[in-house]
Short mmCIF file of C-alpha atoms in Angstrom, two decimals:
data_model
loop_
_atom_site.label_atom_id
_atom_site.label_comp_id
_atom_site.label_asym_id
_atom_site.label_seq_id
_atom_site.Cartn_x
_atom_site.Cartn_y
_atom_site.Cartn_z
CA SER A 1124 0.11 -0.14 0.18
CA PRO A 1125 1.39 4.14 -1.04
CA ILE A 1126 2.81 5.11 2.03
CA PRO A 1127 0.41 8.11 3.13
CA GLY A 1128 1.14 11.43 1.98
CA GLU A 1129 2.35 10.11 -1.32
CA GLY A 1130 0.64 8.86 -4.44
CA ASP A 1131 -1.44 10.99 -7.10
CA GLU A 1132 -5.01 11.13 -5.25
CA THR A 1133 -2.69 13.54 -2.08
CA PHE A 1134 -0.40 15.33 -4.43
CA GLY A 1135 2.76 14.91 -1.69
CA GLY A 1136 0.61 15.65 1.07
CA PHE A 1137 -0.96 18.97 -0.16
CA PRO A 1138 -4.38 19.50 -1.48
CA SER A 1139 -5.08 20.08 -5.13
CA GLU A 1140 -5.22 23.38 -6.00
CA ASN A 1141 -9.00 22.81 -7.05
CA SER A 1142 -9.67 21.20 -3.83
CA GLY A 1143 -10.71 24.57 -2.59
CA ASP A 1144 -7.96 24.28 0.26
CA PHE A 1145 -5.92 27.14 -1.79
CA VAL A 1146 -6.44 30.75 -0.66
CA ASP A 1147 -5.95 33.32 -3.14
CA GLU A 1148 -4.01 35.86 -3.14
CA GLY A 1149 -5.73 38.97 -2.03
CA ASP A 1150 -6.80 36.54 1.24
CA ILE A 1151 -3.25 35.44 2.24
CA GLY A 1152 -3.16 37.93 4.39
CA THR A 1153 -5.93 37.01 6.05
CA VAL A 1154 -4.78 33.24 6.46
CA LEU A 1155 -0.81 34.53 7.82
CA ASN A 1156 -1.98 37.02 9.92
CA ALA A 1157 -4.67 34.84 10.82
CA ASN A 1158 -6.76 38.10 10.62
CA PRO A 1159 -10.67 38.60 9.81
CA HIS A 1160 -9.74 41.87 9.06
CA GLY A 1161 -7.74 41.52 5.76
CA THR A 1162 -4.26 42.17 4.15
CA PRO A 1163 -2.49 44.88 6.68
CA VAL A 1164 -1.66 48.23 4.77
CA ALA A 1165 1.55 50.10 5.15
CA HIS A 1166 1.15 53.68 7.55
CA ASP A 1167 2.44 55.64 10.50
CA ILE A 1168 0.23 56.05 12.39
CA GLU A 1169 1.49 57.09 15.71
CA PRO A 1170 0.11 55.80 18.87
CA VAL A 1171 -2.11 58.03 21.06
CA TYR A 1172 -0.92 58.20 24.94
CA PHE A 1173 -2.92 58.17 28.16
CA ALA A 1174 -2.36 59.58 31.42
CA PHE A 1175 -1.20 57.07 34.44
CA ASP A 1176 -5.24 55.27 35.26
CA SER A 1177 -7.05 56.99 32.83
CA ALA A 1178 -8.75 56.39 29.27
CA ALA A 1179 -9.60 60.12 28.68
CA VAL A 1180 -7.87 61.60 25.55
CA ARG A 1181 -6.02 64.48 26.47
CA SER A 1182 -5.99 67.72 24.37
CA ALA A 1183 -1.98 66.79 23.53
CA GLU A 1184 -3.16 64.22 21.60
CA ASP A 1185 -6.23 66.28 19.39
CA ALA A 1186 -4.15 66.70 16.11
CA LYS A 1187 -3.17 62.91 16.34
CA ILE A 1188 -7.36 62.05 16.29
CA GLN A 1189 -7.61 64.40 13.46
CA ALA A 1190 -4.90 63.53 11.31
CA ILE A 1191 -5.71 59.69 11.58
CA ALA A 1192 -9.73 61.08 11.08
CA GLU A 1193 -8.93 62.93 7.61
CA PHE A 1194 -6.44 59.66 6.73
CA LEU A 1195 -9.37 57.62 6.92
CA THR A 1196 -11.94 59.79 5.45
CA ALA A 1197 -9.34 60.24 2.53
CA ASN A 1198 -9.00 56.72 2.12
CA ASP A 1199 -12.13 55.12 2.08
CA THR A 1200 -11.30 51.75 1.49
CA PHE A 1201 -9.32 51.38 4.94
CA THR A 1202 -11.08 50.00 8.03
CA LEU A 1203 -9.18 50.71 11.43
CA VAL A 1204 -8.31 48.79 13.79
CA ILE A 1205 -7.76 50.28 17.43
CA GLY A 1206 -5.46 48.12 20.00
CA GLY A 1207 -5.56 49.58 23.74
CA HIS A 1208 -2.97 49.24 25.58
CA CYS A 1209 -2.32 49.24 29.28
CA ASP A 1210 0.96 49.82 31.29
CA GLU A 1211 1.85 46.36 33.31
CA ARG A 1212 0.82 47.71 36.79
CA GLY A 1213 -2.84 46.34 37.77
CA SER A 1214 -4.36 43.56 37.99
CA ASP A 1215 -4.86 41.57 33.91
CA GLU A 1216 -8.92 42.13 34.68
CA TYR A 1217 -8.72 45.75 35.27
CA ASN A 1218 -5.65 46.01 32.75
CA ARG A 1219 -7.75 44.68 30.24
CA THR A 1220 -10.93 46.76 30.90
CA LEU A 1221 -9.10 49.65 31.24
CA SER A 1222 -7.07 49.06 27.47
CA GLU A 1223 -11.13 48.80 26.32
CA LYS A 1224 -11.67 51.86 27.69
CA ARG A 1225 -9.03 53.49 26.49
CA ALA A 1226 -9.27 51.62 22.51
CA LEU A 1227 -12.93 53.21 22.84
CA SER A 1228 -12.11 56.49 23.83
CA VAL A 1229 -10.32 56.52 21.14
CA LYS A 1230 -12.79 55.43 19.06
CA GLU A 1231 -15.60 58.10 19.56
CA SER A 1232 -12.73 61.05 19.57
CA LEU A 1233 -12.66 59.70 15.96
CA VAL A 1234 -16.02 58.94 15.40
CA SER A 1235 -16.60 63.05 16.98
CA ALA A 1236 -14.24 64.40 14.47
CA SER A 1237 -16.06 62.47 11.28
CA PRO A 1238 -19.40 60.54 12.25
CA ASP A 1239 -19.09 58.54 8.64
CA LEU A 1240 -16.20 56.19 10.22
CA GLU A 1241 -18.33 54.21 12.73
CA LEU A 1242 -18.73 51.26 11.32
CA ARG A 1243 -14.77 51.34 9.36
CA ILE A 1244 -13.04 50.96 13.47
CA GLU A 1245 -12.90 48.46 15.57
CA THR A 1246 -11.11 47.80 18.91
CA VAL A 1247 -9.31 45.59 20.75
CA ALA A 1248 -7.82 45.53 24.50
CA TYR A 1249 -5.03 43.89 24.81
CA GLY A 1250 -4.00 44.68 28.69
CA GLU A 1251 -1.00 44.11 29.78
CA GLU A 1252 -0.35 41.46 27.34
CA LYS A 1253 1.85 43.93 24.35
CA PRO A 1254 4.57 46.12 26.02
CA ALA A 1255 5.56 48.82 23.06
CA VAL A 1256 9.47 48.99 25.79
CA ILE A 1257 10.04 46.28 28.72
CA GLY A 1258 11.20 48.51 31.66
CA ALA A 1259 9.47 49.51 34.87
CA ASP A 1260 10.11 53.00 35.15
CA SER A 1261 7.94 56.11 34.81
CA GLN A 1262 9.41 56.61 30.72
CA SER A 1263 8.05 52.65 29.98
CA TYR A 1264 5.15 52.74 31.53
CA ALA A 1265 4.36 56.48 29.98
CA LYS A 1266 5.52 54.60 26.68
CA ASN A 1267 2.88 51.28 27.16
CA ARG A 1268 0.05 53.37 28.38
CA ARG A 1269 -1.13 54.10 24.46
CA ALA A 1270 -3.53 52.64 21.77
CA GLU A 1271 -2.28 51.54 18.39
CA PHE A 1272 -3.79 51.34 15.58
CA GLU A 1273 -3.42 48.64 12.48
CA VAL A 1274 -4.67 49.91 8.87
CA TYR A 1275 -6.47 47.00 6.56
CA GLU A 1276 -7.29 47.43 3.43
CA ALA A 1277 -11.98 46.50 3.75
CA GLN A 1278 -12.60 43.43 2.08
#
């Protein structure tokens, strides 16, 4: 009997091209990133930073919010995922909740700048899971209290 994975029927262990198991190029980003949003788009959007234990968008961040709103308005095929982040202080549950509030706060600011964006923005709460920098000092903490942005080509 043939060795499993060999022979014409299994194409050397790989599915045949017309079996439906292969993805087209447009879906490759989704598969590689296990990302339901599609293919990431390169961008240079700066994170929005927060004060300790706060989800309020500071007025110092308003120009960033306005620039993001303008960018999305000018590129109406793009969607945005806002990831909320915290520093390592606080319990996991507390940080997850705070990071969610931060992402939602930024979304709210973007939608008030441009109401048409509401359906093109999603939020994700990362808590303290993905620090921007490692460290237990005030500068590290400040860099980790943020909302980051991922831009995707709408499907």
